[in-house]
Each structure stands twice: as C-alpha cells, then as structure tokens.
C-alpha cells in the first residue's frame, strides 16, 4: 500500500466513523500515524481530499465487485440474488465504515462540483458493471437500474436501523424475479 492510499484509507475511516465534520487533514494525519502536514502534501484542499476519497472508494468497490463476480461463477438468477444479498449484508456489517463514508460523500457533493462529478462518475462505472452482470440472467439495463436503486435504499435502511439484522435475500429475490417477469 502506498502512503497516498494509506492517507485515503485513513480519510475513509474518519469520514465513515465521524461524518463529514470529522474529516480534517489533521485527523487523517493522526489516523494514518503520519507527521502533521502529510495529508496536505497529497491533498491541499478539503475538496481535493474528498475527491481522492471518492476515487479510492471506487477502486476498493471495484475490487470487491470483481471478487464477488468470481465467487458467483456461472451467472444464474439464484447466484445473482445470493451475490446481491451478500453485497447488502457486507456493505452494512463488515464494510459499514466504508459505506457510511460513501454516504457522507453524497452529502458533501451537493456543494462541491468536482466532488459531484467524481461521485457521479464512480456510480456510473459501478452501475455499468451491474448492468453487464445482470444482463447475463436476462435483466434489462432499465430493470437493473431499478434493482440498483433498491439496493442503495436497502443499504441505507439497514444502516439506519430500519432493517438491521433482517436478511435482505427475500426482498431482493422478490424484486429481481418480478423484474424478470
């Protein structure tokens, strides 16, 4: 891992555990166990740091999706449903901090055009990947968009406690099968 990646991972930690107010260059230096000013050497402004976080999240998400894709093997509807349920569970348990950091970025992107562009670009790349994967079981791009939007909502509900502990598989299966009909 490079020092830049270490800085960005610490920034994700700060953002995901403390929200957007907790993300400061000094806090990132402290979390990354680096000398004061190290984060600023890579990212001079808060907006630059947030854009870096968005890019790092995209890198890590893509790597996770590739692992999930390999684990699913030959795409069947049941493999897709299992994979999506695993994704929702993983995003709200093991990967909770990263998911919360991503949600904090969405809020910050409303006032920072460069960040909004970076967040949008990353979302579009992941959406394109999902469309490609779902097409193998017969879902159209429009239907996959509906499914991705549902998954986003399911993640938020689980993070806020509304659906905490509930297995997401049944709802994902019902929606996916309905979209295929």
Coordinates of N, CA and C in Angstrom, one line a residue:
X1 N 0.8 -1.2 0.0 CA 0.0 0.0 0.0 C 0.9 1.2 0.0
X2 N 0.6 2.2 -0.9 CA 1.3 3.4 -0.9 C 0.9 4.3 0.2
X3 N 1.8 5.3 0.4 CA 1.4 6.3 1.5 C 0.2 7.1 1.1
X4 N 0.0 7.4 -0.1 CA -1.2 8.1 -0.6 C -2.5 7.2 -0.3
X5 N -2.4 5.9 -0.6 CA -3.5 5.0 -0.3 C -3.8 5.0 1.3
X6 N -2.7 5.0 2.0 CA -2.8 5.0 3.5 C -3.5 6.2 4.0
X7 N -3.2 7.4 3.4 CA -3.9 8.6 3.7 C -5.3 8.5 3.4
X8 N -5.6 8.0 2.2 CA -7.0 7.9 1.7 C -7.8 6.9 2.6
X9 N -7.2 5.8 2.9 CA -7.9 4.9 3.8 C -8.2 5.5 5.2
X10 N -7.3 6.3 5.7 CA -7.5 6.9 7.0 C -8.6 8.0 6.8
X11 N -8.6 8.7 5.7 CA -9.7 9.6 5.4 C -11.1 8.9 5.4
X12 N -11.1 7.8 4.8 CA -12.4 7.0 4.7 C -12.8 6.6 6.1
X13 N -11.8 6.2 7.0 CA -12.1 5.9 8.4 C -12.6 7.1 9.1
X14 N -12.0 8.2 8.9 CA -12.5 9.5 9.6 C -13.9 9.8 9.2
X15 N -14.1 9.8 7.9 CA -15.4 10.1 7.3 C -16.5 9.1 7.7
X16 N -16.2 7.9 7.7 CA -17.1 6.8 8.0 C -17.5 6.6 9.4
X17 N -16.6 7.1 10.3 CA -16.8 6.9 11.8 C -17.3 8.2 12.4
X18 N -16.9 9.3 11.8 CA -17.3 10.6 12.5 C -18.1 11.5 11.6
X19 N -18.4 11.2 10.4 CA -19.1 12.1 9.5 C -18.2 13.1 8.9
X20 N -18.9 14.0 8.1 CA -18.1 14.9 7.3 C -17.3 15.9 8.2
X21 N -17.9 16.3 9.4 CA -17.2 17.2 10.2 C -15.9 16.6 10.8
X22 N -15.8 15.3 10.9 CA -14.6 14.7 11.4 C -13.4 14.6 10.5
X23 N -13.7 14.9 9.2 CA -12.7 14.8 8.2 C -11.9 16.1 8.1
X24 N -10.7 16.1 8.7 CA -9.8 17.2 8.6 C -8.4 16.6 8.2
X25 N -7.6 17.4 7.7 CA -6.2 17.0 7.3 C -5.5 16.5 8.6
X26 N -5.7 17.2 9.7 CA -5.0 16.8 10.9 C -5.5 15.5 11.4
X27 N -6.8 15.2 11.3 CA -7.4 14.0 11.8 C -6.9 12.8 10.9
X28 N -6.8 13.0 9.6 CA -6.3 12.0 8.7 C -4.8 11.7 9.1
X29 N -4.0 12.7 9.3 CA -2.6 12.5 9.7 C -2.5 11.6 10.9
X30 N -3.4 12.0 11.9 CA -3.3 11.2 13.1 C -3.8 9.8 12.9
X31 N -4.9 9.5 12.2 CA -5.3 8.2 12.0 C -4.3 7.4 11.1
X32 N -3.7 8.0 10.2 CA -2.7 7.3 9.4 C -1.3 7.2 10.1
X33 N -1.2 7.7 11.2 CA 0.0 7.7 12.0 C 1.2 8.3 11.2
X34 N 0.9 9.5 10.6 CA 1.8 10.3 9.8 C 2.1 11.6 10.5
X35 N 3.3 12.2 10.1 CA 3.6 13.5 10.7 C 2.6 14.6 10.2
X36 N 2.4 15.6 11.1 CA 1.4 16.6 10.7 C 1.8 17.2 9.3
X37 N 0.8 17.5 8.5 CA 1.1 18.1 7.2 C 1.2 17.0 6.1
X38 N 1.3 15.8 6.4 CA 1.4 14.7 5.4 C 0.2 14.7 4.4
X39 N -1.0 14.7 5.0 CA -2.2 14.7 4.2 C -2.2 15.9 3.2
X40 N -1.8 17.0 3.7 CA -1.8 18.2 2.9 C -0.8 18.2 1.8
X41 N 0.2 17.4 1.9 CA 1.2 17.2 0.8 C 0.5 16.5 -0.4
X42 N -0.4 15.7 -0.1 CA -1.1 15.0 -1.2 C -2.4 15.7 -1.6
X43 N -3.1 16.3 -0.7 CA -4.4 16.9 -1.0 C -4.4 18.3 -0.3
X44 N -4.2 19.3 -1.1 CA -4.0 20.7 -0.5 C -5.3 21.2 0.1
X45 N -6.4 20.8 -0.5 CA -7.7 21.4 0.0 C -8.6 20.2 0.4
X46 N -9.7 20.6 1.2 CA -10.7 19.6 1.6 C -11.3 19.0 0.4
X47 N -11.7 19.8 -0.6 CA -12.3 19.3 -1.8 C -11.4 18.2 -2.5
X48 N -10.1 18.5 -2.6 CA -9.2 17.6 -3.2 C -9.1 16.3 -2.4
X49 N -9.2 16.4 -1.1 CA -9.2 15.2 -0.2 C -10.4 14.4 -0.4
X50 N -11.6 15.1 -0.5 CA -12.8 14.4 -0.7 C -12.9 13.7 -2.1
X51 N -12.4 14.4 -3.1 CA -12.3 13.8 -4.4 C -11.4 12.5 -4.4
X52 N -10.3 12.6 -3.7 CA -9.4 11.5 -3.5 C -10.1 10.3 -2.8
X53 N -10.9 10.6 -1.8 CA -11.7 9.6 -1.1 C -12.6 8.9 -2.1
X54 N -13.3 9.7 -2.9 CA -14.3 9.2 -3.9 C -13.6 8.2 -4.8
X55 N -12.4 8.6 -5.3 CA -11.7 7.7 -6.2 C -11.2 6.4 -5.5
X56 N -10.8 6.6 -4.3 CA -10.3 5.4 -3.5 C -11.4 4.5 -3.2
X57 N -12.6 5.0 -2.9 CA -13.8 4.2 -2.6 C -14.1 3.4 -3.9
X58 N -14.1 4.1 -5.0 CA -14.4 3.4 -6.3 C -13.4 2.3 -6.6
X59 N -12.1 2.5 -6.3 CA -11.1 1.4 -6.5 C -11.4 0.2 -5.6
X60 N -11.7 0.5 -4.4 CA -11.9 -0.6 -3.4 C -13.2 -1.3 -3.8
X61 N -14.3 -0.5 -4.2 CA -15.5 -1.1 -4.5 C -15.4 -2.0 -5.7
X62 N -14.7 -1.5 -6.7 CA -14.5 -2.3 -8.0 C -13.7 -3.6 -7.6
X63 N -12.7 -3.6 -6.8 CA -12.0 -4.8 -6.4 C -13.0 -5.8 -5.7
X64 N -13.8 -5.3 -4.8 CA -14.8 -6.1 -4.1 C -15.8 -6.7 -5.1
X65 N -16.3 -5.9 -6.1 CA -17.2 -6.5 -7.1 C -16.6 -7.5 -7.9
X66 N -15.3 -7.4 -8.2 CA -14.6 -8.4 -9.0 C -14.5 -9.7 -8.2
X67 N -14.2 -9.6 -7.0 CA -14.1 -10.8 -6.1 C -15.5 -11.5 -6.0
X68 N -16.5 -10.7 -5.9 CA -17.9 -11.2 -5.8 C -18.2 -11.9 -7.1
X69 N -17.9 -11.2 -8.2 CA -18.2 -11.8 -9.5 C -17.5 -13.2 -9.7
X70 N -16.3 -13.3 -9.3 CA -15.5 -14.5 -9.4 C -16.2 -15.6 -8.5
X71 N -16.6 -15.2 -7.3 CA -17.2 -16.1 -6.4 C -18.5 -16.7 -6.9
X72 N -19.2 -15.9 -7.6 CA -20.5 -16.3 -8.1 C -20.4 -17.3 -9.2
X73 N -19.3 -17.3 -9.9 CA -19.1 -18.3 -11.0 C -20.2 -18.0 -12.1
X74 N -20.6 -19.1 -12.7 CA -21.6 -19.1 -13.8 C -22.9 -18.3 -13.3
X75 N -23.3 -17.3 -14.0 CA -24.4 -16.5 -13.6 C -25.7 -17.2 -13.8
X76 N -26.4 -17.4 -12.7 CA -27.8 -17.8 -12.7 C -28.6 -16.8 -11.9
X77 N -29.9 -16.9 -12.0 CA -30.7 -15.9 -11.2 C -30.4 -16.1 -9.7
X78 N -30.3 -17.3 -9.2 CA -30.0 -17.6 -7.8 C -28.6 -17.1 -7.4
X79 N -27.7 -17.2 -8.3 CA -26.3 -16.7 -7.9 C -26.4 -15.2 -7.8
X80 N -27.1 -14.6 -8.8 CA -27.2 -13.1 -8.7 C -27.9 -12.7 -7.4
X81 N -29.0 -13.3 -7.1 CA -29.7 -12.9 -5.9 C -28.8 -13.1 -4.6
X82 N -28.1 -14.3 -4.6 CA -27.2 -14.5 -3.4 C -26.1 -13.5 -3.4
X83 N -25.6 -13.1 -4.5 CA -24.5 -12.1 -4.6 C -25.0 -10.8 -4.1
X84 N -26.1 -10.4 -4.5 CA -26.7 -9.1 -4.2 C -27.0 -9.0 -2.7
X85 N -27.6 -10.1 -2.2 CA -27.9 -10.2 -0.7 C -26.6 -10.1 0.1
X86 N -25.5 -10.8 -0.4 CA -24.2 -10.8 0.3 C -23.7 -9.4 0.2
X87 N -23.8 -8.7 -0.9 CA -23.3 -7.3 -1.0 C -24.0 -6.4 0.0
X88 N -25.3 -6.5 0.1 CA -26.0 -5.6 1.1 C -25.6 -5.9 2.5
X89 N -25.5 -7.2 2.8 CA -25.0 -7.6 4.2 C -23.6 -7.1 4.4
X90 N -22.7 -7.3 3.5 CA -21.3 -6.9 3.6 C -21.2 -5.4 3.8
X91 N -22.0 -4.7 3.0 CA -21.9 -3.2 3.0 C -22.4 -2.6 4.3
X92 N -23.2 -3.4 5.0 CA -23.8 -2.8 6.3 C -23.2 -3.5 7.5
X93 N -22.3 -4.4 7.4 CA -21.7 -5.0 8.5 C -20.2 -4.8 8.4
X94 N -19.5 -5.8 7.8 CA -18.1 -5.7 7.7 C -17.5 -4.4 7.1
X95 N -18.2 -3.9 6.1 CA -17.8 -2.7 5.3 C -18.6 -1.5 5.7
X96 N -19.2 -1.5 6.9 CA -20.1 -0.4 7.4 C -19.4 1.0 7.3
X97 N -18.2 1.1 7.8 CA -17.5 2.4 7.8 C -17.3 2.9 6.4
X98 N -16.9 2.1 5.5 CA -16.7 2.5 4.1 C -18.0 2.9 3.5
X99 N -19.1 2.2 3.8 CA -20.4 2.6 3.3 C -20.9 3.9 3.9
X100 N -20.6 4.1 5.1 CA -21.0 5.4 5.8 C -20.2 6.6 5.2
X101 N -18.9 6.3 4.9 CA -18.1 7.3 4.3 C -18.7 7.7 2.9
X102 N -19.1 6.7 2.2 CA -19.7 7.0 0.8 C -20.9 7.8 1.0
X103 N -21.8 7.5 1.9 CA -23.0 8.3 2.1 C -22.7 9.7 2.5
X104 N -21.6 9.9 3.3 CA -21.2 11.3 3.7 C -20.7 12.0 2.5
X105 N -20.1 11.3 1.6 CA -19.6 12.0 0.3 C -20.8 12.5 -0.5
X106 N -21.9 11.7 -0.5 CA -23.0 12.2 -1.3 C -23.5 13.5 -0.8
X107 N -23.6 13.7 0.5 CA -24.0 15.0 1.1 C -23.0 16.1 0.7
X108 N -21.7 15.8 0.9 CA -20.7 16.8 0.6 C -20.7 17.2 -0.9
X109 N -21.1 16.3 -1.8 CA -21.0 16.5 -3.2 C -22.1 17.5 -3.7
X110 N -23.0 17.8 -2.8 CA -24.1 18.8 -3.2 C -23.6 20.2 -3.3
X111 N -22.4 20.5 -2.7 CA -21.9 21.8 -2.7 C -20.5 21.9 -3.4
X112 N -20.0 20.8 -3.9 CA -18.7 20.8 -4.5 C -18.8 20.1 -5.9
X113 N -18.8 20.9 -6.9 CA -18.9 20.4 -8.3 C -17.9 19.3 -8.7
X114 N -16.7 19.5 -8.3 CA -15.6 18.5 -8.7 C -15.9 17.2 -8.0
X115 N -16.4 17.2 -6.7 CA -16.7 16.0 -6.0 C -18.0 15.4 -6.6
X116 N -18.9 16.2 -6.9 CA -20.2 15.7 -7.5 C -19.8 14.9 -8.8
X117 N -19.0 15.4 -9.6 CA -18.5 14.8 -10.8 C -17.8 13.5 -10.5
X118 N -17.0 13.5 -9.6 CA -16.2 12.2 -9.2 C -17.2 11.2 -8.7
X119 N -18.1 11.6 -7.8 CA -19.1 10.6 -7.2 C -20.0 10.1 -8.3
X120 N -20.4 10.9 -9.2 CA -21.3 10.5 -10.3 C -20.5 9.5 -11.2
X121 N -19.3 9.9 -11.6 CA -18.5 9.0 -12.5 C -18.3 7.6 -11.8
X122 N -18.0 7.6 -10.6 CA -17.8 6.3 -9.9 C -19.1 5.5 -9.8
X123 N -20.2 6.2 -9.6 CA -21.5 5.5 -9.5 C -21.9 4.9 -10.9
X124 N -21.6 5.7 -11.9 CA -21.9 5.2 -13.3 C -21.1 4.0 -13.7
X125 N -19.8 4.0 -13.3 CA -19.0 2.8 -13.6 C -19.5 1.6 -12.9
X126 N -19.9 1.7 -11.6 CA -20.4 0.5 -10.9 C -21.7 0.1 -11.5
X127 N -22.5 1.1 -11.8 CA -23.8 0.8 -12.4 C -23.7 0.0 -13.8
X128 N -22.7 0.5 -14.6 CA -22.4 -0.2 -15.9 C -22.0 -1.6 -15.6
X129 N -21.2 -1.8 -14.6 CA -20.7 -3.2 -14.2 C -21.9 -4.0 -13.8
X130 N -22.8 -3.5 -13.0 CA -24.0 -4.2 -12.6 C -24.9 -4.6 -13.7
X131 N -25.0 -3.6 -14.7 CA -25.9 -3.9 -15.9 C -25.3 -5.1 -16.7
X132 N -24.0 -5.1 -16.8 CA -23.3 -6.2 -17.6 C -23.6 -7.5 -16.9
X133 N -23.4 -7.5 -15.5 CA -23.6 -8.7 -14.8 C -25.0 -9.2 -14.8
X134 N -26.0 -8.3 -14.6 CA -27.4 -8.7 -14.6 C -27.9 -9.1 -16.0
X135 N -27.3 -8.6 -17.0 CA -27.7 -8.9 -18.4 C -27.6 -10.4 -18.6
X136 N -26.6 -11.0 -18.0 CA -26.3 -12.5 -18.2 C -27.5 -13.3 -17.7
X137 N -28.4 -12.8 -16.8 CA -29.5 -13.6 -16.4 C -30.8 -13.0 -17.0
X138 N -30.7 -12.0 -17.9 CA -31.9 -11.6 -18.6 C -32.5 -10.2 -18.1
X139 N -31.8 -9.6 -17.2 CA -32.3 -8.3 -16.8 C -31.9 -7.2 -17.8
X140 N -32.8 -6.3 -18.1 CA -32.5 -5.2 -19.0 C -31.7 -4.1 -18.2
X141 N -31.2 -3.2 -18.9 CA -30.5 -2.0 -18.2 C -31.4 -1.3 -17.3
X142 N -32.6 -1.0 -17.8 CA -33.6 -0.3 -17.0 C -34.0 -1.0 -15.8
X143 N -34.2 -2.3 -15.9 CA -34.6 -3.2 -14.7 C -33.4 -3.2 -13.7
X144 N -32.2 -3.3 -14.3 CA -31.0 -3.3 -13.4 C -30.9 -2.0 -12.6
X145 N -31.2 -0.9 -13.3 CA -31.2 0.4 -12.6 C -32.2 0.4 -11.5
X146 N -33.4 -0.1 -11.7 CA -34.4 -0.2 -10.6 C -33.8 -1.1 -9.4
X147 N -33.2 -2.2 -9.8 CA -32.6 -3.1 -8.8 C -31.5 -2.4 -8.0
X148 N -30.6 -1.7 -8.7 CA -29.5 -0.9 -8.1 C -30.1 0.1 -7.1
X149 N -31.1 0.9 -7.6 CA -31.7 1.9 -6.7 C -32.3 1.2 -5.5
X150 N -32.9 0.1 -5.6 CA -33.5 -0.6 -4.5 C -32.3 -1.0 -3.5
X151 N -31.2 -1.5 -4.0 CA -30.1 -1.9 -3.2 C -29.5 -0.7 -2.4
X152 N -29.4 0.4 -3.1 CA -29.0 1.6 -2.4 C -29.9 1.9 -1.2
X153 N -31.2 1.9 -1.4 CA -32.2 2.1 -0.3 C -32.1 1.1 0.8
X154 N -31.9 -0.2 0.4 CA -31.8 -1.3 1.4 C -30.6 -1.1 2.3
X155 N -29.5 -0.6 1.7 CA -28.3 -0.4 2.5 C -28.6 0.8 3.5
X156 N -29.2 1.8 3.0 CA -29.5 3.0 3.9 C -30.4 2.5 5.0
X157 N -31.4 1.8 4.7 CA -32.3 1.3 5.7 C -31.6 0.4 6.8
X158 N -30.8 -0.4 6.3 CA -30.0 -1.3 7.3 C -29.1 -0.4 8.1
X159 N -28.4 0.6 7.6 CA -27.5 1.4 8.3 C -28.3 2.2 9.4
X160 N -29.5 2.7 9.1 CA -30.2 3.5 10.0 C -31.0 2.7 11.0
X161 N -30.9 1.4 10.9 CA -31.6 0.5 11.9 C -33.0 0.0 11.5
X162 N -33.5 0.6 10.4 CA -34.9 0.2 10.0 C -35.0 -1.2 9.6
X163 N -33.9 -1.8 9.0 CA -33.9 -3.2 8.6 C -32.7 -3.9 9.1
X164 N -32.1 -3.4 10.2 CA -31.0 -4.0 10.8 C -31.2 -5.5 11.2
X165 N -30.3 -6.3 10.8 CA -30.5 -7.7 11.2 C -31.4 -8.6 10.3
X166 N -32.2 -7.9 9.5 CA -33.1 -8.7 8.6 C -32.3 -9.1 7.4
X167 N -32.5 -10.4 7.0 CA -31.9 -11.0 5.8 C -32.5 -10.3 4.6
X168 N -31.6 -9.7 3.8 CA -32.1 -8.9 2.6 C -32.5 -9.9 1.4
X169 N -32.2 -11.1 1.5 CA -32.3 -12.0 0.3 C -33.7 -12.1 -0.2
X170 N -34.7 -12.3 0.7 CA -36.1 -12.5 0.3 C -36.6 -11.3 -0.5
X171 N -36.4 -10.1 0.0 CA -36.9 -8.9 -0.8 C -36.1 -8.8 -2.1
X172 N -34.8 -9.0 -2.1 CA -34.0 -8.9 -3.4 C -34.6 -10.0 -4.3
X173 N -34.8 -11.2 -3.9 CA -35.3 -12.2 -4.7 C -36.7 -11.9 -5.3
X174 N -37.6 -11.3 -4.5 CA -38.9 -11.0 -5.0 C -38.8 -9.9 -6.1
X175 N -38.0 -8.9 -5.8 CA -37.9 -7.8 -6.8 C -37.2 -8.3 -8.1
X176 N -36.2 -9.0 -7.9 CA -35.4 -9.5 -9.1 C -36.3 -10.4 -10.0
X177 N -37.0 -11.3 -9.3 CA -37.9 -12.2 -10.1 C -39.1 -11.4 -10.7
X178 N -39.6 -10.4 -10.0 CA -40.7 -9.6 -10.6 C -40.2 -8.8 -11.8
X179 N -38.9 -8.3 -11.7 CA -38.4 -7.6 -12.9 C -38.1 -8.5 -14.1
X180 N -37.9 -9.7 -13.8 CA -37.7 -10.7 -14.9 C -39.0 -11.1 -15.6
X181 N -40.1 -10.9 -14.9 CA -41.4 -11.3 -15.5 C -41.9 -10.4 -16.5

